[in-house]
Backbone as CSV, one residue per row, in Angstrom:
resi,resn,N_x,N_y,N_z,CA_x,CA_y,CA_z,C_x,C_y,C_z
1,PHE,82.865,48.862,90.868,82.379,50.179,90.487,83.555,51.093,90.159
2,ASP,83.338,51.950,89.180,84.284,53.031,88.933,83.730,54.266,89.609
3,LEU,84.580,55.005,90.264,84.143,56.188,90.987,85.020,57.362,90.584
4,TYR,84.360,58.473,90.225,85.097,59.701,89.900,84.717,60.735,90.925
5,MET,85.712,61.282,91.604,85.468,62.346,92.572,86.382,63.505,92.206
6,GLY,85.790,64.519,91.593,86.581,65.660,91.181,85.710,66.679,90.482
7,PRO,86.321,67.757,90.041,85.538,68.795,89.359,85.057,68.303,88.002
8,LYS,83.936,68.867,87.568,83.352,68.477,86.284,84.012,69.244,85.136
9,VAL,85.295,68.986,84.930,86.008,69.572,83.800,85.720,68.671,82.609
10,LEU,85.095,69.215,81.598,84.594,68.427,80.476,85.687,67.582,79.825
11,SER,86.863,68.157,79.624,87.935,67.400,78.971,88.379,66.220,79.830
12,ASP,88.426,66.387,81.159,88.792,65.283,82.059,87.738,64.186,82.032
13,LEU,86.474,64.593,82.011,85.390,63.615,81.995,85.373,62.834,80.680
14,LYS,85.645,63.506,79.568,85.691,62.820,78.271,86.852,61.834,78.231
15,ALA,87.972,62.207,78.835,89.159,61.350,78.815,88.910,60.018,79.518
16,LEU,87.977,59.981,80.486,87.668,58.735,81.185,86.934,57.750,80.280
17,ASP,86.279,58.257,79.245,85.598,57.451,78.223,84.537,56.506,78.810
18,VAL,83.769,57.031,79.769,82.659,56.249,80.320,81.341,57.031,80.249
19,GLY,81.323,58.116,79.519,80.103,58.895,79.336,79.821,59.907,80.432
20,LEU,80.789,60.182,81.286,80.561,61.134,82.370,80.408,62.579,81.877
21,GLU,80.834,62.859,80.651,80.704,64.232,80.140,79.248,64.666,80.042
22,THR,78.329,63.698,80.018,76.904,64.050,79.958,76.385,64.571,81.294
23,THR,77.185,64.458,82.359,76.744,64.979,83.658,76.848,66.494,83.732
24,VAL,77.587,67.097,82.802,77.665,68.558,82.746,76.454,69.034,81.955
25,GLN,75.508,69.645,82.648,74.231,70.009,82.039,74.171,71.502,81.719
26,TYR,73.659,71.808,80.533,73.452,73.193,80.130,71.982,73.461,79.831
27,GLY,71.129,72.561,80.235,69.697,72.757,80.033,69.279,72.553,78.591
28,LEU,68.241,73.261,78.201,67.686,73.130,76.853,68.646,73.579,75.760
29,PHE,69.635,74.384,76.122,70.480,75.025,75.124,71.854,74.366,74.999
30,THR,71.941,73.095,75.331,73.214,72.379,75.280,73.838,72.442,73.900
31,ILE,73.032,72.332,72.871,73.549,72.330,71.497,74.253,73.650,71.144
32,ILE,73.847,74.736,71.785,74.490,76.037,71.580,75.600,76.243,72.618
33,ALA,75.381,75.726,73.827,76.309,75.975,74.930,77.648,75.268,74.742
34,ARG,77.639,74.063,74.230,78.910,73.325,74.082,79.883,74.048,73.144
35,PRO,79.438,74.519,71.956,80.380,75.290,71.128,80.855,76.581,71.812
36,MET,79.986,77.192,72.616,80.399,78.401,73.337,81.473,78.086,74.367
37,LEU,81.333,76.963,75.043,82.355,76.561,76.003,83.676,76.304,75.285
38,TRP,83.594,75.659,74.126,84.810,75.426,73.334,85.453,76.763,72.951
39,MET,84.616,77.709,72.530,85.124,79.032,72.140,85.725,79.762,73.339
40,LEU,85.089,79.638,74.495,85.611,80.267,75.708,86.994,79.708,76.048
41,ARG,87.137,78.401,75.964,88.444,77.782,76.231,89.480,78.196,75.192
42,PHE,89.050,78.279,73.942,89.957,78.702,72.871,90.476,80.117,73.145
43,MET,89.569,81.009,73.527,89.962,82.393,73.808,90.852,82.481,75.040
44,TYR,90.574,81.632,76.026,91.454,81.591,77.194,92.866,81.169,76.768
45,GLY,92.949,80.221,75.843,94.250,79.793,75.331,94.983,80.923,74.623
46,LEU,94.244,81.837,74.001,94.856,82.975,73.305,95.339,84.057,74.262
47,VAL,94.504,84.392,75.269,94.804,85.549,76.114,95.305,85.189,77.513
48,GLY,95.049,83.970,77.981,95.550,83.550,79.285,94.808,84.109,80.482
49,SER,93.620,84.695,80.264,92.814,85.245,81.365,91.355,84.879,81.117
50,TRP,90.749,84.237,82.111,89.341,83.849,81.945,88.434,85.073,81.851
51,GLY,88.714,86.111,82.593,87.893,87.322,82.546,87.909,87.958,81.171
52,ILE,89.103,88.086,80.590,89.214,88.668,79.242,88.608,87.723,78.208
53,ALA,88.758,86.415,78.425,88.158,85.444,77.507,86.632,85.575,77.501
54,ILE,86.031,85.801,78.677,84.576,85.990,78.757,84.172,87.258,78.002
55,ILE,84.938,88.325,78.198,84.632,89.579,77.492,84.745,89.378,75.986
56,LEU,85.810,88.719,75.531,85.989,88.469,74.097,84.872,87.594,73.531
57,LEU,84.491,86.558,74.276,83.401,85.692,73.817,82.102,86.485,73.700
58,THR,81.838,87.328,74.675,80.628,88.155,74.624,80.655,89.088,73.426
59,VAL,81.815,89.674,73.142,81.944,90.560,71.976,81.725,89.781,70.683
60,VAL,82.294,88.584,70.591,82.120,87.760,69.381,80.651,87.403,69.192
61,VAL,79.989,86.997,70.267,78.563,86.658,70.171,77.760,87.891,69.767
62,LYS,78.087,89.024,70.354,77.374,90.269,70.014,77.576,90.628,68.541
63,LEU,78.794,90.415,68.023,79.042,90.670,66.599,78.259,89.705,65.710
64,LEU,78.126,88.459,66.149,77.372,87.479,65.368,75.881,87.811,65.297
65,VAL,75.347,88.380,66.375,73.913,88.717,66.382,73.658,90.166,65.970
66,TRP,74.718,90.886,65.587,74.579,92.295,65.196,73.545,92.510,64.089
67,PRO,73.525,91.681,63.017,72.501,91.904,61.987,71.082,91.815,62.536
68,LEU,70.850,90.901,63.476,69.519,90.807,64.086,69.207,92.049,64.914
69,ASP,70.205,92.542,65.639,70.021,93.772,66.417,69.666,94.943,65.511
70,GLN,70.388,95.054,64.408,70.140,96.162,63.475,68.720,96.116,62.935
71,LYS,68.265,94.923,62.575,66.893,94.769,62.068,65.885,95.193,63.140
72,SER,66.148,94.813,64.359,65.271,95.170,65.467,65.264,96.675,65.695
73,TYR,66.451,97.309,65.671,66.545,98.751,65.890,65.832,99.533,64.786
74,LYS,65.973,99.069,63.532,65.285,99.749,62.426,63.777,99.678,62.612
75,SER,63.294,98.512,63.019,61.863,98.358,63.243,61.389,99.258,64.380
76,MET,62.179,99.325,65.468,61.802,100.185,66.595,61.783,101.654,66.189
77,LYS,62.737,102.030,65.350,62.788,103.424,64.900,61.554,103.757,64.069
78,LYS,61.171,102.823,63.195,59.977,103.049,62.377,58.730,103.128,63.261
79,MET,58.661,102.281,64.285,57.504,102.310,65.180,57.472,103.611,65.980
80,ARG,58.639,104.130,66.334,58.692,105.396,67.062,58.154,106.538,66.193
81,VAL,58.471,106.508,64.900,57.969,107.533,63.978,56.454,107.420,63.850
82,LEU,55.948,106.182,63.866,54.507,105.963,63.698,53.713,106.162,64.992
83,ALA,54.377,106.265,66.120,53.686,106.370,67.416,52.688,107.535,67.484
84,PRO,53.022,108.737,66.996,52.023,109.816,67.059,50.770,109.516,66.230
85,ARG,50.964,108.906,65.053,49.801,108.548,64.228,48.951,107.485,64.914
86,MET,49.609,106.549,65.576,48.857,105.518,66.300,48.025,106.149,67.408
87,GLN,48.600,107.129,68.096,47.868,107.799,69.170,46.670,108.564,68.614
88,GLU,46.855,109.194,67.451,45.728,109.895,66.811,44.600,108.925,66.502
89,ILE,44.955,107.759,65.962,43.939,106.749,65.630,43.249,106.274,66.906
90,ARG,44.010,106.056,67.967,43.409,105.612,69.227,42.448,106.659,69.787
91,ASP,42.848,107.926,69.675,41.971,108.996,70.170,40.724,109.128,69.307
92,LYS,40.892,108.998,67.998,39.777,109.169,67.070,38.730,108.066,67.217
93,PHE,39.193,106.826,67.410,38.273,105.690,67.499,38.281,105.088,68.903
94,LYS,38.265,105.947,69.900,38.330,105.518,71.290,37.156,104.606,71.659
95,SER,35.984,104.895,71.129,34.789,104.132,71.493,34.613,102.870,70.650
96,ASP,35.417,102.685,69.593,35.282,101.527,68.704,36.635,100.800,68.599
97,PRO,36.931,99.902,69.528,38.241,99.239,69.543,38.520,98.411,68.284
98,GLN,37.452,97.819,67.727,37.648,97.004,66.524,38.078,97.886,65.350
99,ARG,37.434,98.997,65.176,37.798,99.934,64.104,39.191,100.516,64.350
100,GLN,39.498,100.752,65.618,40.811,101.266,66.003,41.909,100.304,65.533
101,GLN,41.733,99.013,65.831,42.724,98.011,65.423,42.817,97.913,63.899
102,GLN,41.670,97.994,63.233,41.652,97.920,61.770,42.419,99.096,61.158
103,GLU,42.217,100.287,61.687,42.916,101.469,61.175,44.420,101.387,61.433
104,ILE,44.783,100.898,62.604,46.213,100.744,62.919,46.848,99.740,61.972
105,MET,46.151,98.634,61.709,46.680,97.626,60.772,46.811,98.201,59.363
106,ASN,45.843,99.007,58.952,45.937,99.659,57.637,47.141,100.590,57.578
107,MET,47.389,101.306,58.672,48.555,102.192,58.727,49.844,101.375,58.614
108,TYR,49.895,100.231,59.296,51.080,99.371,59.202,51.310,98.933,57.760
109,LYS,50.234,98.560,57.068,50.365,98.129,55.660,50.862,99.267,54.788
110,GLU,50.294,100.456,54.976,50.703,101.625,54.179,52.182,101.943,54.363
111,GLU,52.641,101.889,55.594,54.007,102.287,55.916,55.010,101.140,55.800
112,GLY,54.512,99.919,55.564,55.407,98.769,55.484,56.036,98.426,56.821
113,ALA,55.298,98.664,57.890,55.810,98.397,59.243,55.182,97.123,59.785
114,ASN,55.932,96.442,60.619,55.432,95.254,61.287,55.809,95.372,62.756
115,PRO,54.831,95.456,63.655,55.166,95.639,65.068,55.952,94.468,65.660
116,PHE,55.844,93.291,65.066,56.549,92.123,65.595,57.962,91.981,65.051
117,SER,58.305,92.752,64.019,59.651,92.620,63.447,60.718,93.178,64.384
118,GLY,60.331,93.969,65.360,61.288,94.435,66.352,61.529,93.403,67.436
119,CYS,60.515,92.589,67.717,60.633,91.583,68.776,61.221,90.268,68.276
120,PHE,60.912,89.890,67.032,61.344,88.590,66.531,62.855,88.397,66.576
121,PRO,63.666,89.386,66.114,65.119,89.187,66.220,65.593,88.989,67.658
122,MET,64.918,89.627,68.611,65.285,89.441,70.013,64.936,88.028,70.485
123,LEU,63.804,87.517,70.023,63.413,86.159,70.393,64.398,85.132,69.841
124,VAL,64.906,85.378,68.638,65.884,84.472,68.038,67.171,84.461,68.862
125,GLN,67.538,85.610,69.413,68.782,85.727,70.187,68.685,85.131,71.586
126,MET,67.500,85.042,72.130,67.358,84.608,73.527,68.030,83.266,73.819
127,PRO,67.853,82.227,72.987,68.544,80.967,73.285,70.069,81.119,73.312
128,ILE,70.601,81.987,72.475,72.052,82.205,72.433,72.526,82.795,73.755
129,TRP,71.828,83.819,74.235,72.241,84.469,75.483,71.992,83.574,76.692
130,PHE,70.893,82.784,76.663,70.660,81.828,77.743,71.766,80.775,77.769
131,ALA,72.171,80.306,76.591,73.245,79.309,76.520,74.550,79.886,77.063
132,LEU,74.859,81.127,76.703,76.069,81.762,77.232,76.005,81.867,78.751
133,SER,74.850,82.233,79.267,74.675,82.325,80.713,74.897,80.968,81.372
134,ARG,74.355,79.908,80.782,74.531,78.559,81.345,75.993,78.127,81.306
135,VAL,76.684,78.481,80.225,78.106,78.141,80.127,78.878,78.821,81.250
136,LEU,78.635,80.090,81.468,79.346,80.816,82.517,78.955,80.325,83.907
137,TRP,77.704,79.934,84.053,77.210,79.468,85.347,77.796,78.098,85.698
138,ASN,77.964,77.233,84.701,78.358,75.849,84.948,79.832,75.549,84.694
139,SER,80.628,76.521,84.323,82.028,76.258,83.987,82.883,76.208,85.245
140,ILE,83.368,75.039,85.554,84.207,74.846,86.739,85.529,75.602,86.595
141,GLU,85.919,75.882,85.349,87.173,76.589,85.094,87.178,77.995,85.708
142,LEU,86.008,78.577,85.910,85.917,79.940,86.433,85.889,80.002,87.958
143,TYR,85.799,78.841,88.601,85.683,78.796,90.057,86.971,79.281,90.715
144,GLN,86.840,80.257,91.595,87.927,80.867,92.362,89.026,81.475,91.479
145,VAL,88.641,81.951,90.294,89.580,82.630,89.402,89.419,84.131,89.617
146,PRO,90.489,84.844,89.984,90.381,86.295,90.200,90.402,87.062,88.876
147,PHE,89.721,88.207,88.866,89.726,89.104,87.702,89.340,90.493,88.178
148,LEU,90.145,91.491,87.819,89.953,92.866,88.266,89.788,92.896,89.780
149,TYR,88.663,93.392,90.268,88.452,93.463,91.705,87.711,92.234,92.238
150,PHE,87.362,91.281,91.357,86.716,90.044,91.789,87.769,89.095,92.351
151,CYS,87.442,88.423,93.427,88.347,87.377,93.899,87.915,86.029,93.349
152,ASP,86.683,85.966,92.799,86.154,84.719,92.262,85.136,85.070,91.175
153,LEU,85.393,84.623,89.930,84.480,84.951,88.824,83.104,84.306,88.968
154,THR,82.993,83.278,89.811,81.685,82.645,89.995,80.881,83.298,91.115
155,ALA,81.492,84.213,91.858,80.787,84.903,92.948,80.082,86.146,92.397
156,ARG,79.124,86.641,93.152,78.421,87.851,92.715,79.341,89.062,92.835
157,ASP,79.013,90.095,92.094,79.814,91.317,92.054,79.799,91.986,93.436
158,PRO,80.945,92.037,94.141,80.930,92.587,95.504,80.645,94.083,95.563
159,LEU,80.988,94.838,94.534,80.768,96.287,94.545,79.541,96.709,93.728
160,CYS,78.847,95.738,93.142,77.633,95.979,92.332,77.878,96.907,91.152
161,ILE,79.085,96.953,90.629,79.383,97.811,89.481,78.692,97.310,88.224
162,PHE,78.766,96.006,87.974,78.181,95.471,86.747,76.654,95.521,86.743
163,PRO,75.975,95.228,87.850,74.517,95.412,87.831,74.099,96.859,87.568
164,ILE,74.846,97.809,88.140,74.529,99.223,87.901,74.780,99.581,86.435
165,ALA,75.885,99.075,85.872,76.173,99.329,84.455,75.097,98.712,83.568
166,LEU,74.634,97.494,83.912,73.566,96.850,83.141,72.289,97.689,83.188
167,SER,71.955,98.201,84.362,70.762,99.053,84.482,70.895,100.293,83.611
168,GLY,72.079,100.887,83.589,72.306,102.071,82.757,72.155,101.771,81.279
169,VAL,72.725,100.663,80.840,72.619,100.281,79.421,71.171,99.994,79.065
170,MET,70.449,99.294,79.944,69.034,99.014,79.684,68.228,100.307,79.601
171,PHE,68.544,101.258,80.454,67.841,102.537,80.449,68.053,103.257,79.122
172,VAL,69.301,103.261,78.623,69.604,103.902,77.336,68.890,103.176,76.197
173,GLN,68.904,101.831,76.219,68.217,101.069,75.171,66.721,101.330,75.195
174,GLN,66.172,101.463,76.383,64.747,101.733,76.504,64.399,103.089,75.890
175,LYS,65.280,104.063,76.056,65.047,105.389,75.483,65.082,105.340,73.958
176,MET,65.769,104.348,73.383,65.861,104.221,71.932,64.612,103.576,71.338
177,SER,63.848,102.852,72.142,62.656,102.171,71.634,61.455,103.112,71.666
178,PRO,60.404,102.785,70.884,59.232,103.669,70.856,58.550,103.727,72.222
179,PRO,58.112,104.912,72.614,57.476,105.041,73.929,56.096,104.386,73.934
180,PRO,55.758,103.670,75.006,54.414,103.098,75.098,53.373,104.201,75.250
181,THR,52.214,103.962,74.683,51.153,104.971,74.763,50.394,104.880,76.085
182,ASP,50.348,103.713,76.689,49.661,103.520,77.957,50.540,104.061,79.089
183,PRO,50.029,104.977,79.919,50.848,105.563,80.990,51.342,104.526,82.008
184,ASN,50.520,103.521,82.307,50.952,102.476,83.251,52.108,101.672,82.682
185,GLN,51.996,101.337,81.393,53.057,100.580,80.740,54.335,101.420,80.650
186,LYS,54.172,102.708,80.401,55.319,103.601,80.323,56.061,103.645,81.663
187,MET,55.302,103.739,82.762,55.913,103.769,84.085,56.626,102.443,84.376
188,MET,55.990,101.325,83.986,56.589,100.023,84.210,57.899,99.877,83.424
189,MET,57.909,100.360,82.188,59.111,100.279,81.359,60.240,101.134,81.944
190,GLN,59.899,102.251,82.557,60.913,103.104,83.163,61.507,102.457,84.414
191,MET,60.713,101.665,85.112,61.189,101.023,86.332,61.953,99.723,86.057
192,MET,61.729,99.111,84.876,62.296,97.797,84.592,63.836,97.737,84.701
193,PRO,64.595,98.727,84.174,66.051,98.635,84.329,66.498,98.550,85.793
194,PHE,65.787,99.223,86.688,66.160,99.206,88.103,65.814,97.863,88.741
195,PHE,64.690,97.239,88.283,64.352,95.913,88.806,65.378,94.876,88.377
196,PHE,65.796,94.963,87.119,66.799,94.000,86.631,68.119,94.211,87.348
């Protein structure tokens, strides 16, 4: 028997030439995750810091998906403009839900708006961000590597600075999207950044 006992460093596993590199799993998004890992290593080679390499990789990915973000933001802005008209239609045809939906669809056609065009670009991006998350989660290179106030990049944030920053960014993004007309949904959307 051949036995390997060591960290799952992809380059070391490939060098053994026995197929052990397949033991490093990235889930459904392996096809996206492997190039991201290569890019992360490339950036580490440029800057010499895993923390900065992660930030640079995130910026590069964000720049690559920027056109999708822009399309989503434009759609959300158009929906925000149409929100008062939608509320008028809902109030006018409160007792006839079928007519209400028909009128809203007619308004969408008139204005050239599509309620799903704001969500579709986000759905396209989800596999990319999941793959990046899997790469960061499974990269042995980040184990016990210090960065800023972290003593280990694979450990959770000891001061909770990044979760708080994420909540703040989500709150700002939520304010940019059209407000829900349902009061329960509106309250849920306001609480979501804090839950995340």
